Short mmCIF file of C-alpha atoms in Angstrom, two decimals:
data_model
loop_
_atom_site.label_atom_id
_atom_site.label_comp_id
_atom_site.label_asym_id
_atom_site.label_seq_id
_atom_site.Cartn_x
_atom_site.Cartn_y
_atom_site.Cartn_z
CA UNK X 1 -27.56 -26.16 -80.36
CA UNK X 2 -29.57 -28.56 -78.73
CA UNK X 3 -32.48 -28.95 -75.65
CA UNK X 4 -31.39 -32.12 -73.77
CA UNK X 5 -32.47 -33.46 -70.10
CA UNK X 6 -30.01 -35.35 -68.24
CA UNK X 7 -31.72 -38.72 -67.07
CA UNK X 8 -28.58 -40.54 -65.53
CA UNK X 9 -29.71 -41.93 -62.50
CA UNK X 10 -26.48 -41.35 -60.55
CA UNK X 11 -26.75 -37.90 -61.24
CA UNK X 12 -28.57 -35.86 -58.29
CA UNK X 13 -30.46 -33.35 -60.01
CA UNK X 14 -31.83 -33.34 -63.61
CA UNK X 15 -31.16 -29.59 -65.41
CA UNK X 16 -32.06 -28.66 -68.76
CA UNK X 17 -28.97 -28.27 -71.03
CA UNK X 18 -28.14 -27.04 -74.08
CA UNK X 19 -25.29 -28.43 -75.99
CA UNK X 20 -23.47 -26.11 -78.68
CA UNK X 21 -21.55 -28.11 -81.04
CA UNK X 22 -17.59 -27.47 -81.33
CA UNK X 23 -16.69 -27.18 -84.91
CA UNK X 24 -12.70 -27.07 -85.81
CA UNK X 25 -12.24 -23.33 -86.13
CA UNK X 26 -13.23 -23.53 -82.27
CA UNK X 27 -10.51 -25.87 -81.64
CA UNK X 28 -7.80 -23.99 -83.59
CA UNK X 29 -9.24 -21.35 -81.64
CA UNK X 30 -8.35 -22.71 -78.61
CA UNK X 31 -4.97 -23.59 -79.79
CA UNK X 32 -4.27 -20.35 -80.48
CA UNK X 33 -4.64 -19.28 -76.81
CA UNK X 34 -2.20 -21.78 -75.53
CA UNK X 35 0.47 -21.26 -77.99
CA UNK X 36 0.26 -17.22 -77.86
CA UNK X 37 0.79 -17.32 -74.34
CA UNK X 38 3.33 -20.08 -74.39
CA UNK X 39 1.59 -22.57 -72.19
CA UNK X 40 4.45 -25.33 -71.78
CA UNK X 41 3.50 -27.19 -68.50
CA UNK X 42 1.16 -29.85 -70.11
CA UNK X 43 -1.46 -30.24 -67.46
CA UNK X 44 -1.35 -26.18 -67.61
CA UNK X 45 -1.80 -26.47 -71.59
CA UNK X 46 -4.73 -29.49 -71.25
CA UNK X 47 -6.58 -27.13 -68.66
CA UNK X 48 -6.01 -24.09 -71.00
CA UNK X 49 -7.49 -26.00 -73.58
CA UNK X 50 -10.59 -27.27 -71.91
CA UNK X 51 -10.94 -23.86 -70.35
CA UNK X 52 -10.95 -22.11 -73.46
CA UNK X 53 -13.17 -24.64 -75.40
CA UNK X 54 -15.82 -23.97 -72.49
CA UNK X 55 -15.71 -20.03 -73.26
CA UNK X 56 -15.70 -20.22 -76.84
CA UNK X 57 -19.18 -22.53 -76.82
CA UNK X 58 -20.66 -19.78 -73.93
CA UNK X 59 -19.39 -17.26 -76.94
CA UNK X 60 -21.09 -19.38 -79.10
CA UNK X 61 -23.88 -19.65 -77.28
CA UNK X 62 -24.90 -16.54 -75.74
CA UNK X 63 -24.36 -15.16 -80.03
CA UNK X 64 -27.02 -17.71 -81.07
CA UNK X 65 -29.27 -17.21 -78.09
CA UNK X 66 -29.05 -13.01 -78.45
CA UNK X 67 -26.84 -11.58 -81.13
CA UNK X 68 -27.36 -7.70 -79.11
CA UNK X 69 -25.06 -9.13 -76.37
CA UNK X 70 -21.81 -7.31 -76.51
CA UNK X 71 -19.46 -9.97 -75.06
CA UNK X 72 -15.28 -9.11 -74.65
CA UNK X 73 -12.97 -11.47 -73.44
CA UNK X 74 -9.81 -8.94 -73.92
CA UNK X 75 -9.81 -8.69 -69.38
CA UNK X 76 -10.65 -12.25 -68.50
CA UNK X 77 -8.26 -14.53 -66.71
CA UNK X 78 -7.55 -16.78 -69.61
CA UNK X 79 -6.19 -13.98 -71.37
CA UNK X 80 -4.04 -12.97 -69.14
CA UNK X 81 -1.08 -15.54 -69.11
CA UNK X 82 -0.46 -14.12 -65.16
CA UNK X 83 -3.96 -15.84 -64.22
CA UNK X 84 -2.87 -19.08 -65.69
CA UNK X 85 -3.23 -21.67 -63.57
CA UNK X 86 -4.86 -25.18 -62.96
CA UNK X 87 -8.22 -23.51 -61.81
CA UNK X 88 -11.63 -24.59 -62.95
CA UNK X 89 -12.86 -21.49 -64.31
CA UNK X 90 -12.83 -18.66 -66.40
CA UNK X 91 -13.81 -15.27 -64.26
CA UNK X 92 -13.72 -11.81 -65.76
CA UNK X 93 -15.78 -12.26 -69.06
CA UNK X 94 -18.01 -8.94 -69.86
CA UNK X 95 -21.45 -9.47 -71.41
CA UNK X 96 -22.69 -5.79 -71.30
CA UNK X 97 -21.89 -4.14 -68.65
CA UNK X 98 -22.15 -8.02 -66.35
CA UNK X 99 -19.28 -9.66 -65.54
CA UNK X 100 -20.05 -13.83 -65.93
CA UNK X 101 -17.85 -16.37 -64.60
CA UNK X 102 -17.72 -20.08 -66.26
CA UNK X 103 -17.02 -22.78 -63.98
CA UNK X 104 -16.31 -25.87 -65.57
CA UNK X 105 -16.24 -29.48 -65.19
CA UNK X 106 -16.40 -32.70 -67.22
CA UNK X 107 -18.45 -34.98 -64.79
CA UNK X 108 -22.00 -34.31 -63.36
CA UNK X 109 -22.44 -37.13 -61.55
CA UNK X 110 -21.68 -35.86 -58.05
CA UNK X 111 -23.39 -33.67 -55.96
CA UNK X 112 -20.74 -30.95 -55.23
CA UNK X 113 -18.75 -29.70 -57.33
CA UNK X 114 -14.96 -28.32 -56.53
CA UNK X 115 -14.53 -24.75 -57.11
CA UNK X 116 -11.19 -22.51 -56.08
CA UNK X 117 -12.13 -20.28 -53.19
CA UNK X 118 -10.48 -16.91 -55.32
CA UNK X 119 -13.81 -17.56 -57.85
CA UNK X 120 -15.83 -16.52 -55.05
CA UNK X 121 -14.20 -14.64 -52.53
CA UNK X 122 -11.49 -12.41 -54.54
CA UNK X 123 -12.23 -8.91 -55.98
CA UNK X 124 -10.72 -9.80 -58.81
CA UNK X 125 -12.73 -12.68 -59.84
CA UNK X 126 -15.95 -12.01 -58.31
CA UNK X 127 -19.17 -12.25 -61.02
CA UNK X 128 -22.47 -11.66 -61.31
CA UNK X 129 -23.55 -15.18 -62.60
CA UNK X 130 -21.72 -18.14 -62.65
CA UNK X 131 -22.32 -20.43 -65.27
CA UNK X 132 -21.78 -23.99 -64.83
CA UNK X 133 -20.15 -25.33 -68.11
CA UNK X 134 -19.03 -29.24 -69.24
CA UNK X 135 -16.77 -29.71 -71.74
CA UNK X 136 -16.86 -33.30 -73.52
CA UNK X 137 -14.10 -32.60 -75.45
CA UNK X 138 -13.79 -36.25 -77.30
CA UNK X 139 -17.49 -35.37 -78.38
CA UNK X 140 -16.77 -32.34 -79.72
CA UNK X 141 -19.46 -30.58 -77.23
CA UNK X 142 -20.04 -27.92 -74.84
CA UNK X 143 -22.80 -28.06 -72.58
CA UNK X 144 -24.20 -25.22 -71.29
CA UNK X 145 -25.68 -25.83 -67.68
CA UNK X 146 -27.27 -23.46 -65.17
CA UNK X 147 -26.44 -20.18 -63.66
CA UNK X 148 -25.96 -18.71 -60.43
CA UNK X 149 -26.50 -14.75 -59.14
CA UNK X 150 -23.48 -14.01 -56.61
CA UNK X 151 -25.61 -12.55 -54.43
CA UNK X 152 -27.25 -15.79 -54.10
CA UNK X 153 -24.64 -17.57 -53.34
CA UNK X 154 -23.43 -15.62 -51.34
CA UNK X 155 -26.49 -15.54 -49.27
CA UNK X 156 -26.65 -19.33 -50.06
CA UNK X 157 -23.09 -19.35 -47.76
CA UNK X 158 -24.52 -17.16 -44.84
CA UNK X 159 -27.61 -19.67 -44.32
CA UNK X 160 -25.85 -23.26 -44.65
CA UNK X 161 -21.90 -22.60 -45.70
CA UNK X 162 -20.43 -23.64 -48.32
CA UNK X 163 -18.52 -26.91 -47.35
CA UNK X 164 -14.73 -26.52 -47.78
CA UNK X 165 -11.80 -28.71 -48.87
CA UNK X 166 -8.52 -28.69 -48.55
CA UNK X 167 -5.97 -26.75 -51.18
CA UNK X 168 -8.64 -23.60 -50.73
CA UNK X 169 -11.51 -25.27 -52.94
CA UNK X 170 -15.33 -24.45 -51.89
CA UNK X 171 -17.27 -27.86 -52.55
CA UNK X 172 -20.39 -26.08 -54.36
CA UNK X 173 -23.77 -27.72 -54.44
CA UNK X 174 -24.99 -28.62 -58.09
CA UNK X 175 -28.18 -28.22 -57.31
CA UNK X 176 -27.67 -24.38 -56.79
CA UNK X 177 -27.70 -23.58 -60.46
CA UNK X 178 -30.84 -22.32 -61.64
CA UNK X 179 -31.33 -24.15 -64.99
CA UNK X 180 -34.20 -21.94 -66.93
CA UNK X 181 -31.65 -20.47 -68.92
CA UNK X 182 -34.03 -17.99 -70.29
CA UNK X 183 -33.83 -16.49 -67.28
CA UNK X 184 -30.32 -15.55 -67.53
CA UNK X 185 -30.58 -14.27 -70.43
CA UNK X 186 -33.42 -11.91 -69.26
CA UNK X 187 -31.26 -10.89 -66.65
CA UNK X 188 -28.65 -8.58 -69.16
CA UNK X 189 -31.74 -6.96 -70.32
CA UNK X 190 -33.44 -6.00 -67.07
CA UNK X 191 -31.17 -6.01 -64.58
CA UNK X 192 -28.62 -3.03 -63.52
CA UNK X 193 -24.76 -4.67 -62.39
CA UNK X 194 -25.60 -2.51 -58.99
CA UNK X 195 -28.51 -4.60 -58.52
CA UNK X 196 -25.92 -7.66 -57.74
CA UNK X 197 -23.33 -5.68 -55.76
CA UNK X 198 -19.83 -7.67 -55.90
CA UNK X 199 -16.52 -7.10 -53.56
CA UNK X 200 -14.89 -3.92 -54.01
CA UNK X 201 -11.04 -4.16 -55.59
CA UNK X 202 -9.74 -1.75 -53.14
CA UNK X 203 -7.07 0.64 -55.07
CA UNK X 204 -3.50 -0.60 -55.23
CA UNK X 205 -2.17 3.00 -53.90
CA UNK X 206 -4.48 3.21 -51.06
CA UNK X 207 -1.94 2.42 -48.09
CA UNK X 208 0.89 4.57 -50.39
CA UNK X 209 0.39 7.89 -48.18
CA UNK X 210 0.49 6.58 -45.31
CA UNK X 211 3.57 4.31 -45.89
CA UNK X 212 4.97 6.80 -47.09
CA UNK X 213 5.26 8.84 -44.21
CA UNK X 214 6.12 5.85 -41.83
CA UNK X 215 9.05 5.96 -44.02
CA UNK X 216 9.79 9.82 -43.47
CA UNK X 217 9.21 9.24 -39.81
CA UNK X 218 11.51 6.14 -40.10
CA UNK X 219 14.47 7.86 -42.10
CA UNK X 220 14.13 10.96 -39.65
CA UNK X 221 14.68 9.44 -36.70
CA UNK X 222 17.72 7.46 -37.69
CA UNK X 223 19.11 10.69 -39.29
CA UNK X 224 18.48 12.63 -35.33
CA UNK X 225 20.18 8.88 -33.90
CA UNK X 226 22.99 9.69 -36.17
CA UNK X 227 23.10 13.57 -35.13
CA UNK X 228 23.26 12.49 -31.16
CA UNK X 229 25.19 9.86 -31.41
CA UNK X 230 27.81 12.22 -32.99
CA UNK X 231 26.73 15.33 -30.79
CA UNK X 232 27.33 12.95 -27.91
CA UNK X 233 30.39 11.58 -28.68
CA UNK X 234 32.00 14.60 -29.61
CA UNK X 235 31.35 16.08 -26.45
CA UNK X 236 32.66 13.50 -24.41
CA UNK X 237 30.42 9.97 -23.58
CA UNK X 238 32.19 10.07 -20.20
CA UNK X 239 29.82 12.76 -18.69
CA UNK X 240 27.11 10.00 -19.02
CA UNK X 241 29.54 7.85 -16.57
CA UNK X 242 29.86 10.31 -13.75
CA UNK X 243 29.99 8.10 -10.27
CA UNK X 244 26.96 7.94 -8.57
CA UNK X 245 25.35 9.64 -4.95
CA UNK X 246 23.16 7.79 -4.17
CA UNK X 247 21.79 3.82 -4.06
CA UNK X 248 19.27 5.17 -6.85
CA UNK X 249 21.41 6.77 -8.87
CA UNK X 250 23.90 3.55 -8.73
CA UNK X 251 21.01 1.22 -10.19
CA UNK X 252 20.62 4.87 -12.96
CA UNK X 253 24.25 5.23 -13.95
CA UNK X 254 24.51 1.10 -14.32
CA UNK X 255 21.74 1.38 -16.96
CA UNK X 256 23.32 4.29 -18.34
CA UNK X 257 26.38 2.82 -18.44
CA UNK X 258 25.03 -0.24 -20.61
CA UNK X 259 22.92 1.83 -22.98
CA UNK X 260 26.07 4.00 -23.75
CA UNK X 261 28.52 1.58 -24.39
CA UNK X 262 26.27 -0.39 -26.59
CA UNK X 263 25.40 2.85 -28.72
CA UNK X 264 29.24 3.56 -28.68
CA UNK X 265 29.30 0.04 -30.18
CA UNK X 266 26.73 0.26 -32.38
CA UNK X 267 28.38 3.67 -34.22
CA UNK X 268 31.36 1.64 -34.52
CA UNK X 269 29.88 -1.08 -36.31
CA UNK X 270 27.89 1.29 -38.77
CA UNK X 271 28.63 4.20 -40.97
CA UNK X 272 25.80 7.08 -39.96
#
């Protein structure tokens, strides 16, 4: 692992870096995550690949940096062959009891940088810290960035909003990472998760009850349609159809009229 300081002049903001070198039990690694979950589109498979090469070297790193970290990857979306997609990040890694997003990219030398809206905004991807990750994979590197608190960016969104692009991308600005790194890893020892409160996954059954008896209501009143529309019949639909008294009543029974012989229709075309 290595100190570095970017001094590219096109790039707008110098951050510390550190660099953790790939070695090839991290590539067959990565391998192993494409071909277990049968990635077979090939830009799918090259962003699987890149994606998992950027959470192996945070693995790597965060191990070197403080071995007490308990890091599981078992829940995160590139584990879960559902979540695969063409995204630029990894959400749902747990350090402790954190959970750390990687966003990743292979070219600093803009000021934004393009990340998926559902990173941010979703429940189910939502972090505590974002870590901004490059992966040079011809150079066998991963290069360990900056961080971000969500409730910083959040609050980051309120004051100047995040600009927006099309295809549902925020366009993030670099400079937003905090790049003491120590500082992150401070964080897991002296910070509480409710300290960084994150969107709340609302339960999957919480509209069941109540569709459930829009149903009952539903199913009850076609089952009382059936029962008068019988009842009706049976008696004779004719009494519906007695001539009218007055100019009122005329206008009444012409309604009537209509409404009957379209229900009359109606049980004719179905079975009740």
């Amino acid at each position: 692992m290595k100190n570095n300081i970017i001094t590219n002049d096109d790039v707008l903001l110098d951050l510390p870096f550190e660099v953790v070198e790939l070695e090839p039990e991290h590539f067959q690694k990565a391998a192993e995550i494409c071909l277990n979950h049968k990635v077979n589109d090939e830009n799918l498979r090259w962003n699987t690949h890149i994606n998992s090469l950027a959470l192996i070297g945070l693995e790597q790193w965060l191990n070197e940096r403080n071995p007490d970290l308990q890091g599981n990857k078992n829940q995160c979306s590139i584990m879960q062959p559902q979540c695969f997609t063409e995204m630029n990040a990894v959400c749902n890694v747990k350090v402790n009891d954190f959970t750390v997003g990687l966003i990743i990219t292979a070219d600093l030398t803009e000021e934004f940088l393009e990340v998926t809206k559902a990173t941010i905004d979703s429940p189910e991807f939502a972090a505590h810290f974002y870590v901004l990750v490059e992966v040079l994979e011809e150079q066998r590197q991963v290069i360990i960035h900056g961080f971000m608190r969500y409730d910083q960016l959040t609050d980051n969104n309120k004051s100047v909003n995040l600009k927006t692009s099309p295809y549902e991308y925020y366009q993030l600005l670099i400079s937003l990472f905090q790049s003491t790194l120590d500082n992150f890893l401070l964080y897991f020892d002296f910070l509480a998760p409710s300290a960084i409160p994150l969107p709340e996954l609302l339960p999957v059954t919480s509209g069941i009850p109540y569709l459930e008896k829009t149903l009952v209501k539903a199913n009850q009143s076609i089952v009382n349609l059936s029962l008068w529309l019988h009842g009706a019949f049976d008696t004779g639909w004719e009494k519906f159809l007695e001539p009218p008294q007055t100019t009122m009543q005329h206008q009444r029974y012409k309604e009537e009229s209509f409404l009957v012989l379209k229900l009359r229709n109606l049980m004719s075309q179905s079975h009740f």
